[in-house]
PDB file of C-alpha atoms and ligand atoms in Angstrom:
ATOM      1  CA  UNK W 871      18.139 -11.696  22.776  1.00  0.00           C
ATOM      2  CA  UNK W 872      17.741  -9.246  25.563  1.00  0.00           C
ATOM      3  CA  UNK W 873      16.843  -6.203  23.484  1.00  0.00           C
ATOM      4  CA  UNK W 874      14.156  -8.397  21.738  1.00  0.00           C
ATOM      5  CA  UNK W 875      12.060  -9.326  24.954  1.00  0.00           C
ATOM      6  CA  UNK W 876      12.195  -5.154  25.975  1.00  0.00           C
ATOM      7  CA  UNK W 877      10.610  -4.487  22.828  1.00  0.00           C
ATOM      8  CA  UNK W 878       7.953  -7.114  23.213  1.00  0.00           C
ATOM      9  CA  UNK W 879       7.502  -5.943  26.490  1.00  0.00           C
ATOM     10  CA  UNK W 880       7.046  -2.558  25.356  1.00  0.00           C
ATOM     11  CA  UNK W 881       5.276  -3.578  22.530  1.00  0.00           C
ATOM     12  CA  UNK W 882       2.197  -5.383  24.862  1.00  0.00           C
ATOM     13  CA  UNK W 883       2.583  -3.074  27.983  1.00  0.00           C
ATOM     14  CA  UNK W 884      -0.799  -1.465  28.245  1.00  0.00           C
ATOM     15  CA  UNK W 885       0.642   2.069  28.246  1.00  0.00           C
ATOM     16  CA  UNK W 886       1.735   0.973  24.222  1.00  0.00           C
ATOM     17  CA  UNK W 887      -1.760  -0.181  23.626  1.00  0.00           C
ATOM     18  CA  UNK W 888      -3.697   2.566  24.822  1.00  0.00           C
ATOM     19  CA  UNK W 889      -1.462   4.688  22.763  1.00  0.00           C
ATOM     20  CA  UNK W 890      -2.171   1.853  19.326  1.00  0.00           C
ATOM     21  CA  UNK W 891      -5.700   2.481  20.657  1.00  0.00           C
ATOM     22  CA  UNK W 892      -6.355  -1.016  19.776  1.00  0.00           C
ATOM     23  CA  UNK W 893      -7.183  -3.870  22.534  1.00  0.00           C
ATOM     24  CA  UNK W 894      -5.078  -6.305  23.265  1.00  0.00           C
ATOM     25  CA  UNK W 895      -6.986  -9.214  21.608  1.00  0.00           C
ATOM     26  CA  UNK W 896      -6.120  -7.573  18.287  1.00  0.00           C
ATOM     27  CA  UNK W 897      -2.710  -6.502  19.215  1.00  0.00           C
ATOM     28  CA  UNK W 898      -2.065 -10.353  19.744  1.00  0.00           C
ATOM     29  CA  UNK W 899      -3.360 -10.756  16.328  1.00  0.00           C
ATOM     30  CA  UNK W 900      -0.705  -8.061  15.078  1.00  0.00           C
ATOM     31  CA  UNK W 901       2.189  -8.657  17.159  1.00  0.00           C
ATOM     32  CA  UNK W 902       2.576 -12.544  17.341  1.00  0.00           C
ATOM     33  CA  UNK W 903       6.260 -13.877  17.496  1.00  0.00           C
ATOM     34  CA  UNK W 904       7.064 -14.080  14.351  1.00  0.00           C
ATOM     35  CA  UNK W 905       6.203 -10.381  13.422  1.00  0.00           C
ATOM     36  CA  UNK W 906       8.359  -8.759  17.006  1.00  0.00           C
ATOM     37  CA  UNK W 907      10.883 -10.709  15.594  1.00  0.00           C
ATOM     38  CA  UNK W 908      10.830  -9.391  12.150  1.00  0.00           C
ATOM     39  CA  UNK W 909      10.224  -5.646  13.592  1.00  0.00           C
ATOM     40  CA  UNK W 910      12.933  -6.241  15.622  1.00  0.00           C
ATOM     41  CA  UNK W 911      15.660  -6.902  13.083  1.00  0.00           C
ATOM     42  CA  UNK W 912      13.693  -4.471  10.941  1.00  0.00           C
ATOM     43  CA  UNK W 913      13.952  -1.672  13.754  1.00  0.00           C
ATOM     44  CA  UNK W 914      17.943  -2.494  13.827  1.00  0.00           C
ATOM     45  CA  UNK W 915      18.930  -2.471  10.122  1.00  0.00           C
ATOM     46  CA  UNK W 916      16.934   0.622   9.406  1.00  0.00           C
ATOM     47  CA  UNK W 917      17.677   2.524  12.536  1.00  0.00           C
ATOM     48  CA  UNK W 918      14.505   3.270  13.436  1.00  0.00           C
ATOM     49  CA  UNK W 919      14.119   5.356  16.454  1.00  0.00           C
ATOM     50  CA  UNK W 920      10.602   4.896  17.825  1.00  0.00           C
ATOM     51  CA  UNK W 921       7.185   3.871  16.447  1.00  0.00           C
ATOM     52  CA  UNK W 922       4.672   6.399  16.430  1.00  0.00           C
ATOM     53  CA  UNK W 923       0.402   6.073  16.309  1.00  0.00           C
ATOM     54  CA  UNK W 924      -0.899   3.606  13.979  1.00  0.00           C
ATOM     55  CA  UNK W 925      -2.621   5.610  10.696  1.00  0.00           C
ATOM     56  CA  UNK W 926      -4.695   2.649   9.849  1.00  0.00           C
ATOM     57  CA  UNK W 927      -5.759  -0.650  11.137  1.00  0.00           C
ATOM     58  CA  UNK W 928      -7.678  -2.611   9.185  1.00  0.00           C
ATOM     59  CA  UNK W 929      -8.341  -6.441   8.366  1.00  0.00           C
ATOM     60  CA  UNK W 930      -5.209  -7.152   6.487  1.00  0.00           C
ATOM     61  CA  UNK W 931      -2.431  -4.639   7.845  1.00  0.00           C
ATOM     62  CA  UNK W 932      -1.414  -1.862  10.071  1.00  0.00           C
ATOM     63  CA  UNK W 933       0.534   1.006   9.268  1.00  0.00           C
ATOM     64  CA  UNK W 934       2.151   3.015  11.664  1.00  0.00           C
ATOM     65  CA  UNK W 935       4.481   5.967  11.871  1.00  0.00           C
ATOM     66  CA  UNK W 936       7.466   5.875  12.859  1.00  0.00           C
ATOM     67  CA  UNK W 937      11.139   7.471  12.996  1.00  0.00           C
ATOM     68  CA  UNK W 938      14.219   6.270  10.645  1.00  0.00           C
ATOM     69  CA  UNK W 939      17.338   8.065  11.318  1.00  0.00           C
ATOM     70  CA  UNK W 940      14.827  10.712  13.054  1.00  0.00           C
ATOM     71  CA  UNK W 941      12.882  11.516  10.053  1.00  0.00           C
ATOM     72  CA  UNK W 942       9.616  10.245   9.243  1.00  0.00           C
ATOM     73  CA  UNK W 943       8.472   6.837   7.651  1.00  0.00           C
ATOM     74  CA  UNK W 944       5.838   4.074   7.419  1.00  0.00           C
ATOM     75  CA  UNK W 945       5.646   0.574   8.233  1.00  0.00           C
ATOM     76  CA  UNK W 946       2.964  -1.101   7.244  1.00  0.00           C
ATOM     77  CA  UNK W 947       2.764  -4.544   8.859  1.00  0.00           C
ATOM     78  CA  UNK W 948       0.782  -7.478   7.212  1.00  0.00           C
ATOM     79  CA  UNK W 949      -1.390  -9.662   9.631  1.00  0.00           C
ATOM     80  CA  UNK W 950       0.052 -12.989   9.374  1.00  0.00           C
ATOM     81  CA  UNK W 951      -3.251 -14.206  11.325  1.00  0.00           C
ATOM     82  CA  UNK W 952      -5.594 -12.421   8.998  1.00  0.00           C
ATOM     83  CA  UNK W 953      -4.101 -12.421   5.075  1.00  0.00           C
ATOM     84  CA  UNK W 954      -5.993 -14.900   3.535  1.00  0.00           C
ATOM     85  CA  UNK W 955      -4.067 -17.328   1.076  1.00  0.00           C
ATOM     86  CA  UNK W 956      -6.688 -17.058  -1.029  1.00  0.00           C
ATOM     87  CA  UNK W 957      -7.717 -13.328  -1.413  1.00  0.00           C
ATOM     88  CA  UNK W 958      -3.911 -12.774  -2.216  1.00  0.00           C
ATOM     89  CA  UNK W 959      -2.662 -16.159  -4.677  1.00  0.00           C
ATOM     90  CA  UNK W 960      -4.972 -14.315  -7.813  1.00  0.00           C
ATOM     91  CA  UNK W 961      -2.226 -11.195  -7.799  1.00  0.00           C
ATOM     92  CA  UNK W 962       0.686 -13.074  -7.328  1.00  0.00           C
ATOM     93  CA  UNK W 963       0.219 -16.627  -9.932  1.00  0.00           C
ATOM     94  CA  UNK W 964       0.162 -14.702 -13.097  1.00  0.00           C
ATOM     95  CA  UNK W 965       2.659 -12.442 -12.089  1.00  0.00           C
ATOM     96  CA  UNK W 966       5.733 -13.064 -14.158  1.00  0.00           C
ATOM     97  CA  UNK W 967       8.204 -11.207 -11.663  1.00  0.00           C
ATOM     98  CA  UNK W 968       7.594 -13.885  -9.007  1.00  0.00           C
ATOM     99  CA  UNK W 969       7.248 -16.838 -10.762  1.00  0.00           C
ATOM    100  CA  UNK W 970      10.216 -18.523  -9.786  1.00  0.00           C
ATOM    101  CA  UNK W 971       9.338 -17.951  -6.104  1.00  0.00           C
ATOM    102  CA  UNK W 972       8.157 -20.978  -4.232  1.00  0.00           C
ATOM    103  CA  UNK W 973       4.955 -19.395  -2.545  1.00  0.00           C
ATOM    104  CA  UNK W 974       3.167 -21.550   0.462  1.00  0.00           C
ATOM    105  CA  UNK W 975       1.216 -20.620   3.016  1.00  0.00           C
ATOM    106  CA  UNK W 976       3.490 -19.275   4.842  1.00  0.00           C
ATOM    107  CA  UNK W 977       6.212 -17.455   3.000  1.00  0.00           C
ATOM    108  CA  UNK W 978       3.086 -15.984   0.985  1.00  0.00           C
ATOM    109  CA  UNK W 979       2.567 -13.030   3.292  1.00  0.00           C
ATOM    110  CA  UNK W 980       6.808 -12.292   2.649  1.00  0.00           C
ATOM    111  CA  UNK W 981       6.410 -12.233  -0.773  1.00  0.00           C
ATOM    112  CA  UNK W 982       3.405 -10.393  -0.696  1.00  0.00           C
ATOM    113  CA  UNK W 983       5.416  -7.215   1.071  1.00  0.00           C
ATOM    114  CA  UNK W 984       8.204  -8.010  -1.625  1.00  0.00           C
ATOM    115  CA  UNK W 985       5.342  -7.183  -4.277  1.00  0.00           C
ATOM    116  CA  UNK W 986       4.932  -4.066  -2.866  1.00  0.00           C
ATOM    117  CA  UNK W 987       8.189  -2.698  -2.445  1.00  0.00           C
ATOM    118  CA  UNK W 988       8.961  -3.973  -6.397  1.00  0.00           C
ATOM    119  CA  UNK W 989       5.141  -1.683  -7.441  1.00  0.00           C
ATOM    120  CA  UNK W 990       6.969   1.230  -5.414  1.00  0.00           C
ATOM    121  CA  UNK W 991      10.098   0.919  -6.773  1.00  0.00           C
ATOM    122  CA  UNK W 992       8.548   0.750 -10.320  1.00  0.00           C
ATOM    123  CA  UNK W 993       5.723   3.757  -9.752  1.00  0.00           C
ATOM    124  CA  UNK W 994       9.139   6.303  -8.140  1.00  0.00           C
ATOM    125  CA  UNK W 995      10.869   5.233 -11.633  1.00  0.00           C
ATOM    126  CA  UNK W 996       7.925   6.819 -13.409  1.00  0.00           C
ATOM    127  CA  UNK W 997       7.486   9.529 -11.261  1.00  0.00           C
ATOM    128  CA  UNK W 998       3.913   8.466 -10.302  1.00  0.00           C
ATOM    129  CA  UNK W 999       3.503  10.279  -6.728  1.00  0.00           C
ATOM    130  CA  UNK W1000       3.583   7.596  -4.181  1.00  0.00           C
ATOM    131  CA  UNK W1001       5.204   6.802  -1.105  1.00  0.00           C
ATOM    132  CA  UNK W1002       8.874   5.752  -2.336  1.00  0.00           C
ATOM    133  CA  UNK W1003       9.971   1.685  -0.970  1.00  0.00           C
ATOM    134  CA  UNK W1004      12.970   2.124   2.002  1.00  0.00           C
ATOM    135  CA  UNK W1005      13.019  -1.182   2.765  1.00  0.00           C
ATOM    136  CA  UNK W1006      11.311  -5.029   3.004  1.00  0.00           C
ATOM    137  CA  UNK W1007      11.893  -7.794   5.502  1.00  0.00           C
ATOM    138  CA  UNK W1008       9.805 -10.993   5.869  1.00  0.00           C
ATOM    139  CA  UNK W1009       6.064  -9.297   6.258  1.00  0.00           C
ATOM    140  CA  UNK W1010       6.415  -5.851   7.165  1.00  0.00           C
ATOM    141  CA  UNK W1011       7.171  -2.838   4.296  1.00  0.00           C
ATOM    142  CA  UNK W1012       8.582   0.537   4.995  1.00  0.00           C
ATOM    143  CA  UNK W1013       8.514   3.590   3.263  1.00  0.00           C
ATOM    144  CA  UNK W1014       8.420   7.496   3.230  1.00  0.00           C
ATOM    145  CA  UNK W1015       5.709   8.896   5.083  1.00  0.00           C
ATOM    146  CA  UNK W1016       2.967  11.196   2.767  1.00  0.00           C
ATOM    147  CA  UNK W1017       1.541  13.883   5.434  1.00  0.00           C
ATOM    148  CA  UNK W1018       2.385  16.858   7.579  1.00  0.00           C
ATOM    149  CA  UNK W1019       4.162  16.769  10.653  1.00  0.00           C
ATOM    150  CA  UNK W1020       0.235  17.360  12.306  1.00  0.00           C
ATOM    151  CA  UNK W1021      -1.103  14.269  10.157  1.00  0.00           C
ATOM    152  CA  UNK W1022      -1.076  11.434   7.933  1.00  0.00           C
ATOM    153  CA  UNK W1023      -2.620  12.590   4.470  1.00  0.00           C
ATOM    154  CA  UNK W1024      -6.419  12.355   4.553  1.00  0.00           C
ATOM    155  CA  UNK W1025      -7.954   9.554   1.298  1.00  0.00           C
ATOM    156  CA  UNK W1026      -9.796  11.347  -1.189  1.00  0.00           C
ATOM    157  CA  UNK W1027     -13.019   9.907   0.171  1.00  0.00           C
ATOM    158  CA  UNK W1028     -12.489  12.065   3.384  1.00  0.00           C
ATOM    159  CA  UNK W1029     -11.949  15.550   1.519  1.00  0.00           C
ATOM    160  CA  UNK W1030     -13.612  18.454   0.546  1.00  0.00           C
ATOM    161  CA  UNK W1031     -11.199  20.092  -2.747  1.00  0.00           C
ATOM    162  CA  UNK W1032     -11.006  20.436  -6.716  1.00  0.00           C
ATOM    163  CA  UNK W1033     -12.348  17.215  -7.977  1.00  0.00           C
ATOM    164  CA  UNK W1034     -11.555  18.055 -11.294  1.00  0.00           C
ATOM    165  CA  UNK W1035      -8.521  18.818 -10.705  1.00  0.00           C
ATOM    166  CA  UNK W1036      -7.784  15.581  -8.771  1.00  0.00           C
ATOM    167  CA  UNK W1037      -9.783  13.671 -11.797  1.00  0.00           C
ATOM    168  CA  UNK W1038      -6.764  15.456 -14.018  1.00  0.00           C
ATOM    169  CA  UNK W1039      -4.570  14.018 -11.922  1.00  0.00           C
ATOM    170  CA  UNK W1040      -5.399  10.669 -11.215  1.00  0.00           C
ATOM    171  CA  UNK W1041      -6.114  10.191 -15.188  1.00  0.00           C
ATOM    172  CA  UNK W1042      -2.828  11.410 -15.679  1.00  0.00           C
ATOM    173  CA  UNK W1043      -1.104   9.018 -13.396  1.00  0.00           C
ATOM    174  CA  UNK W1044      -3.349   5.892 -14.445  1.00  0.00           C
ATOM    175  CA  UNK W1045      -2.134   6.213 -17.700  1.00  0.00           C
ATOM    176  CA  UNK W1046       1.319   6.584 -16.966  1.00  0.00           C
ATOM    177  CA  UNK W1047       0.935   3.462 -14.916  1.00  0.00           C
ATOM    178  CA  UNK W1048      -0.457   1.687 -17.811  1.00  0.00           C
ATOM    179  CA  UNK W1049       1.304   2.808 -20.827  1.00  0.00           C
ATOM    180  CA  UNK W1050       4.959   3.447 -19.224  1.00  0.00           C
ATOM    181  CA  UNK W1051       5.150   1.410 -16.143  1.00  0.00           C
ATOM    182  CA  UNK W1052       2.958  -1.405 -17.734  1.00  0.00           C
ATOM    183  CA  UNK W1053       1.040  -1.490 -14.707  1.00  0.00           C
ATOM    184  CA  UNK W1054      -2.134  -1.730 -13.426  1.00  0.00           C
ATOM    185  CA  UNK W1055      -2.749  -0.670  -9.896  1.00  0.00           C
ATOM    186  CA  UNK W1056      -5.709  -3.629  -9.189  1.00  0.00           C
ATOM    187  CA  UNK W1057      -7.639  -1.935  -6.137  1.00  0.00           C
ATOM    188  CA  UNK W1058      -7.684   1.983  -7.641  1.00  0.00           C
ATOM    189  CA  UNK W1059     -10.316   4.149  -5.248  1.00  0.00           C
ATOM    190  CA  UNK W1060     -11.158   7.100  -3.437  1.00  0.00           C
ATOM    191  CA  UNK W1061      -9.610   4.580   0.007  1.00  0.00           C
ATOM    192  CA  UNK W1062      -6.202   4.682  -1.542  1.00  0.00           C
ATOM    193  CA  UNK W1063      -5.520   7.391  -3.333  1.00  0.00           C
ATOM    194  CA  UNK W1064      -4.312  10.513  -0.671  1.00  0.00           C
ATOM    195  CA  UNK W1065      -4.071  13.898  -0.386  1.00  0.00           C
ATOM    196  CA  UNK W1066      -1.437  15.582   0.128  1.00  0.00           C
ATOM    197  CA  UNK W1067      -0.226  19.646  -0.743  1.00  0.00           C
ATOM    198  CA  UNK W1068      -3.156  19.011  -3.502  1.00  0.00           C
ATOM    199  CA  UNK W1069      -1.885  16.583  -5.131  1.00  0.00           C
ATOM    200  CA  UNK W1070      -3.146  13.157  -5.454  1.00  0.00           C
ATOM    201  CA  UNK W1071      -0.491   9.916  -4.256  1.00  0.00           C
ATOM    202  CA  UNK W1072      -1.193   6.386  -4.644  1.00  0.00           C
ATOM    203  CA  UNK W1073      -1.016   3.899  -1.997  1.00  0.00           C
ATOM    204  CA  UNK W1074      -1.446   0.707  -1.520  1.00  0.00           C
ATOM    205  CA  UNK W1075       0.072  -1.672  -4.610  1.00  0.00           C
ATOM    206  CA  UNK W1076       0.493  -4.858  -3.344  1.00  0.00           C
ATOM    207  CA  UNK W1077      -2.184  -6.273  -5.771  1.00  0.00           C
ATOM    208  CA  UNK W1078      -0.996  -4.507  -8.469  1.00  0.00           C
ATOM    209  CA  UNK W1079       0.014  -6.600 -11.545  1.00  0.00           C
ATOM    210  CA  UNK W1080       1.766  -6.313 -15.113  1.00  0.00           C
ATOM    211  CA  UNK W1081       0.066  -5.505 -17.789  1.00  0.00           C
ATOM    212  CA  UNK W1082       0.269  -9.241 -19.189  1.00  0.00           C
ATOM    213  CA  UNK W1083      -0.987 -10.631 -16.464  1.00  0.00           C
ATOM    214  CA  UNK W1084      -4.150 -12.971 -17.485  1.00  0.00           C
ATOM    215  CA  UNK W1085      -7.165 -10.854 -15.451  1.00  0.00           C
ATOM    216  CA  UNK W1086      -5.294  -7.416 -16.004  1.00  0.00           C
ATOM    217  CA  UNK W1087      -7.678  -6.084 -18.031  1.00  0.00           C
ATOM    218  CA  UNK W1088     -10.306  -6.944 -15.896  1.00  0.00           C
ATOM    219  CA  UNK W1089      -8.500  -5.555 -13.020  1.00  0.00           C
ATOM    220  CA  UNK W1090      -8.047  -2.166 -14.926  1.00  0.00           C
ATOM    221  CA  UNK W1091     -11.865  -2.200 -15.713  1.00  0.00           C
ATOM    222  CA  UNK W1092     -13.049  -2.616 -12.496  1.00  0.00           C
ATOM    223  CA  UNK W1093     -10.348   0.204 -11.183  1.00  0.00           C
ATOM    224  CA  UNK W1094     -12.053   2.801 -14.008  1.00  0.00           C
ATOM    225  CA  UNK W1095     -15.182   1.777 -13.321  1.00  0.00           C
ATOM    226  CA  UNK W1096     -14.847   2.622  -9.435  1.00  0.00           C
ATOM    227  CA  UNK W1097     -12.880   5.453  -9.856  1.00  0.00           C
ATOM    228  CA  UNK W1098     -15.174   7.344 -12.002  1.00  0.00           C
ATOM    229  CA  UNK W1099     -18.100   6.249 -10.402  1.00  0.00           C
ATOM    230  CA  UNK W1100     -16.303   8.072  -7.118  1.00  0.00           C
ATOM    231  CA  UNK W1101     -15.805  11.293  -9.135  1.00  0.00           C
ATOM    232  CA  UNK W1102     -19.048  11.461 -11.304  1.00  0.00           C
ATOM    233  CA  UNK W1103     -20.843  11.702  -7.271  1.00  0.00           C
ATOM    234  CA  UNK W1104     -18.411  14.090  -6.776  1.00  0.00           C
ATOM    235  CA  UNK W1105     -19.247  15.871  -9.398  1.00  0.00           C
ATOM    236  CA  UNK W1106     -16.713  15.624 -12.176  1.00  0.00           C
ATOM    237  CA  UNK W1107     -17.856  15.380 -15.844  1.00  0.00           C
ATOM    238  CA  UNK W1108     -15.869  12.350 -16.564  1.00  0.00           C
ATOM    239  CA  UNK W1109     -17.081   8.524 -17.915  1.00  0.00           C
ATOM    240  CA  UNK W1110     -16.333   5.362 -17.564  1.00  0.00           C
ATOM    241  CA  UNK W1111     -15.964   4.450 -21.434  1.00  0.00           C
ATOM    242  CA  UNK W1112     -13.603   8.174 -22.129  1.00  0.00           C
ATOM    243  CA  UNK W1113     -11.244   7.203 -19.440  1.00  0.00           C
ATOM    244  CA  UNK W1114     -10.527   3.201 -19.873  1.00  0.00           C
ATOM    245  CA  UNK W1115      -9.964   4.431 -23.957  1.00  0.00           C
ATOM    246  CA  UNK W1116      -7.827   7.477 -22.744  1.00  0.00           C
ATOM    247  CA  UNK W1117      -6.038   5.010 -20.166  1.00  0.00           C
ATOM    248  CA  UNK W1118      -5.175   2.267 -22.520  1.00  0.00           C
ATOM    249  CA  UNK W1119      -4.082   4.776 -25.659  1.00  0.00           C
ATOM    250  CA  UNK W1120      -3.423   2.958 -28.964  1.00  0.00           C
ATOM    251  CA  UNK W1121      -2.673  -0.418 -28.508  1.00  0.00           C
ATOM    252  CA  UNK W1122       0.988  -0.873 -28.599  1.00  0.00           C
ATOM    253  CA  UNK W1123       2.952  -4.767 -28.890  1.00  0.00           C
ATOM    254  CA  UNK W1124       3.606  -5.964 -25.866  1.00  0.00           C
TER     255      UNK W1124
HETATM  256  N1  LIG U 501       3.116   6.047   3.147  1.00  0.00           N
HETATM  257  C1  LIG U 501       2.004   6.437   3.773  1.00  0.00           C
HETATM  258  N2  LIG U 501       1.919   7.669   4.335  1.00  0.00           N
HETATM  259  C2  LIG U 501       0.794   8.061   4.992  1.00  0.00           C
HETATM  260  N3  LIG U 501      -0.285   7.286   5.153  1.00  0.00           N
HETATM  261  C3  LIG U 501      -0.267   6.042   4.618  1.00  0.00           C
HETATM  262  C4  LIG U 501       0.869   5.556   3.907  1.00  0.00           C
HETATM  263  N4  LIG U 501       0.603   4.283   3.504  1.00  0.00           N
HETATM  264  C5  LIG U 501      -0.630   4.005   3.940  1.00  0.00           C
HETATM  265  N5  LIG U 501      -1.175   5.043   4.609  1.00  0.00           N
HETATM  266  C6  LIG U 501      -2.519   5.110   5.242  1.00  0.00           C
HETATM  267  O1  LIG U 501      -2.876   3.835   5.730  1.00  0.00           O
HETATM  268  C7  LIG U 501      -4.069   3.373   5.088  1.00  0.00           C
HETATM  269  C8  LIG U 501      -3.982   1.871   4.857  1.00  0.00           C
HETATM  270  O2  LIG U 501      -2.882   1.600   4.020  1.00  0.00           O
HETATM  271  P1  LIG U 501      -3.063   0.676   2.766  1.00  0.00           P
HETATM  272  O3  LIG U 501      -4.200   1.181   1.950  1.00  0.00           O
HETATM  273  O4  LIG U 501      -1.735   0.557   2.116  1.00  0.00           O
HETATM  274  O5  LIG U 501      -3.406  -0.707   3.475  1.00  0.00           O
HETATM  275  P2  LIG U 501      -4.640  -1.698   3.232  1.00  0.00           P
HETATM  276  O6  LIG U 501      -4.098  -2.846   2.513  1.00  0.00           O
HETATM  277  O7  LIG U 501      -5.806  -0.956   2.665  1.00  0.00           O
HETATM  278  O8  LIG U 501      -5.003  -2.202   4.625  1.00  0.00           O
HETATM  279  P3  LIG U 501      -6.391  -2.910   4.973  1.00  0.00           P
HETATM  280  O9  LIG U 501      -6.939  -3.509   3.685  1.00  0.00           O
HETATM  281  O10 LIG U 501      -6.010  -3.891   5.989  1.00  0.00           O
HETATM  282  O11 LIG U 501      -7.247  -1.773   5.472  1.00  0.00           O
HETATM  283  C9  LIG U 501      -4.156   4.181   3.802  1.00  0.00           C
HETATM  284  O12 LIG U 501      -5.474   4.296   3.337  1.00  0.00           O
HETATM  285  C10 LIG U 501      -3.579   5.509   4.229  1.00  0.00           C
HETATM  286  O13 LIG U 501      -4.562   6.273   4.895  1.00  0.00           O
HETATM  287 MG1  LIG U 502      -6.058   0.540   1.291  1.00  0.00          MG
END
């Protein structure tokens, strides 16, 4: 596959790197085989026309822009040499949407950016404001890009704006999430909740889980208690207790 070996050679030249701004230790972590493969067949079936900067590299992914049929969108790529089997099994055994998938060690990281899309899909059909799912294939998710043509939305942790406002907001959303979606996000915090034309969008649902999941309601406690501990420094008269009973409503059967 000709076309294959000129993206991996763009993909490690040093002019590529310096752009990623990471080194090229790390970018061997990223970009092993398997994943130029998968971006490669990615790149084809969605059309996409270049990758732009990375937003965010951290332990488990990287998300970068880049350009689908020239307009803006995200892929967010999932370390195969970093996501731990471990930190990741908890959200997915329990899960009733993927229990007839056959998870090992090394489909897990597939599945994982199958889980996702599916938490996208199901937060758009709510209207919960979130990037919307374009497309999965094998560990690497795409979707629309949240941001200005300048820059990627900014995390709540990195603003200065109307707390309450936001607190409004997010309370809002959680509950919709819960109640309607019969969701709960599972890592809810100022890190992945963004900014963007003041309103607040939720990111990052691969750990999120159905409601009847067995440790869903200690998920959704420990999201409440670190989102209001986040606002209460910023200010906002809100509490832990008043938003988990606000969140959950009357309890409705299943
Ligand atoms: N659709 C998007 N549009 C704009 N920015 C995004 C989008 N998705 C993610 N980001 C940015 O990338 C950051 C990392 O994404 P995300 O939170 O989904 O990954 P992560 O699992 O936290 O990665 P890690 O744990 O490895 O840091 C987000 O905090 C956000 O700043
Ligand atoms: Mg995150």
């Amino acid at each position: 596959m000709q076309e294959e070996s000129a993206l991996e050679l763009l993909l490690k030249s040093n002019e590529f790197l310096h752009h990623l701004d990471i080194d090229r230790k790390t970018a061997d972590l990223v970009f092993d085989r398997r994943t130029l493969k998968a971006l490669y067949e990615l790149m084809s079936k969605q059309s996409v026309n270049y990758i732009d900067f990375p937003i965010s590299s951290g332990k488990e992914s990287v998300v970068f822009k880049a350009y689908s049929n020239r307009k803006p969108v995200v892929i967010k790529i999932y370390k195969l040499s970093t996501l731990r089997f471990s930190n990741i099994w908890k959200y997915i055994d329990g899960d009733h949407r993927f229990s007839k998938e056959r998870v090992n060690r090394s489909n897990i990281v597939n599945i994982w950016a199958k889980k996702e899309f599916t938490n996208l899909r199901e937060f758009q059909k709510f209207g919960i404001p979130s990037p919307r799912p374009i497309a999965f294939h094998k560990n690497l998710l795409m979707m629309s890009y949240v941001g200005t043509k300048k820059s990627p939305a900014p995390m709540l942790r990195q603003i200065d704006a109307d707390f309450q406002d936001l607190y409004e907001q997010v309370l809002k959303f959680t509950k919709i999430i819960y109640q309607d979606a019969k969701i709960v996000h599972a890592d809810l915090s100022e890190y992945n909740i963004l900014y963007h034309r003041k309103k607040a969008y939720f990111v990052d649902v691969g750990q999120s889980v159905p409601r009847d999941h067995p440790a869903a309601q200690y998920f959704l406690e420990r999201d409440i208690r670190n989102i209001t501990n986040f606002f209460i420094k910023k200010g906002v008269n809100c509490q832990y207790d008043a938003m988990l009973r606000e969140v959950m409503g009357p309890k409705t059967p299943e």
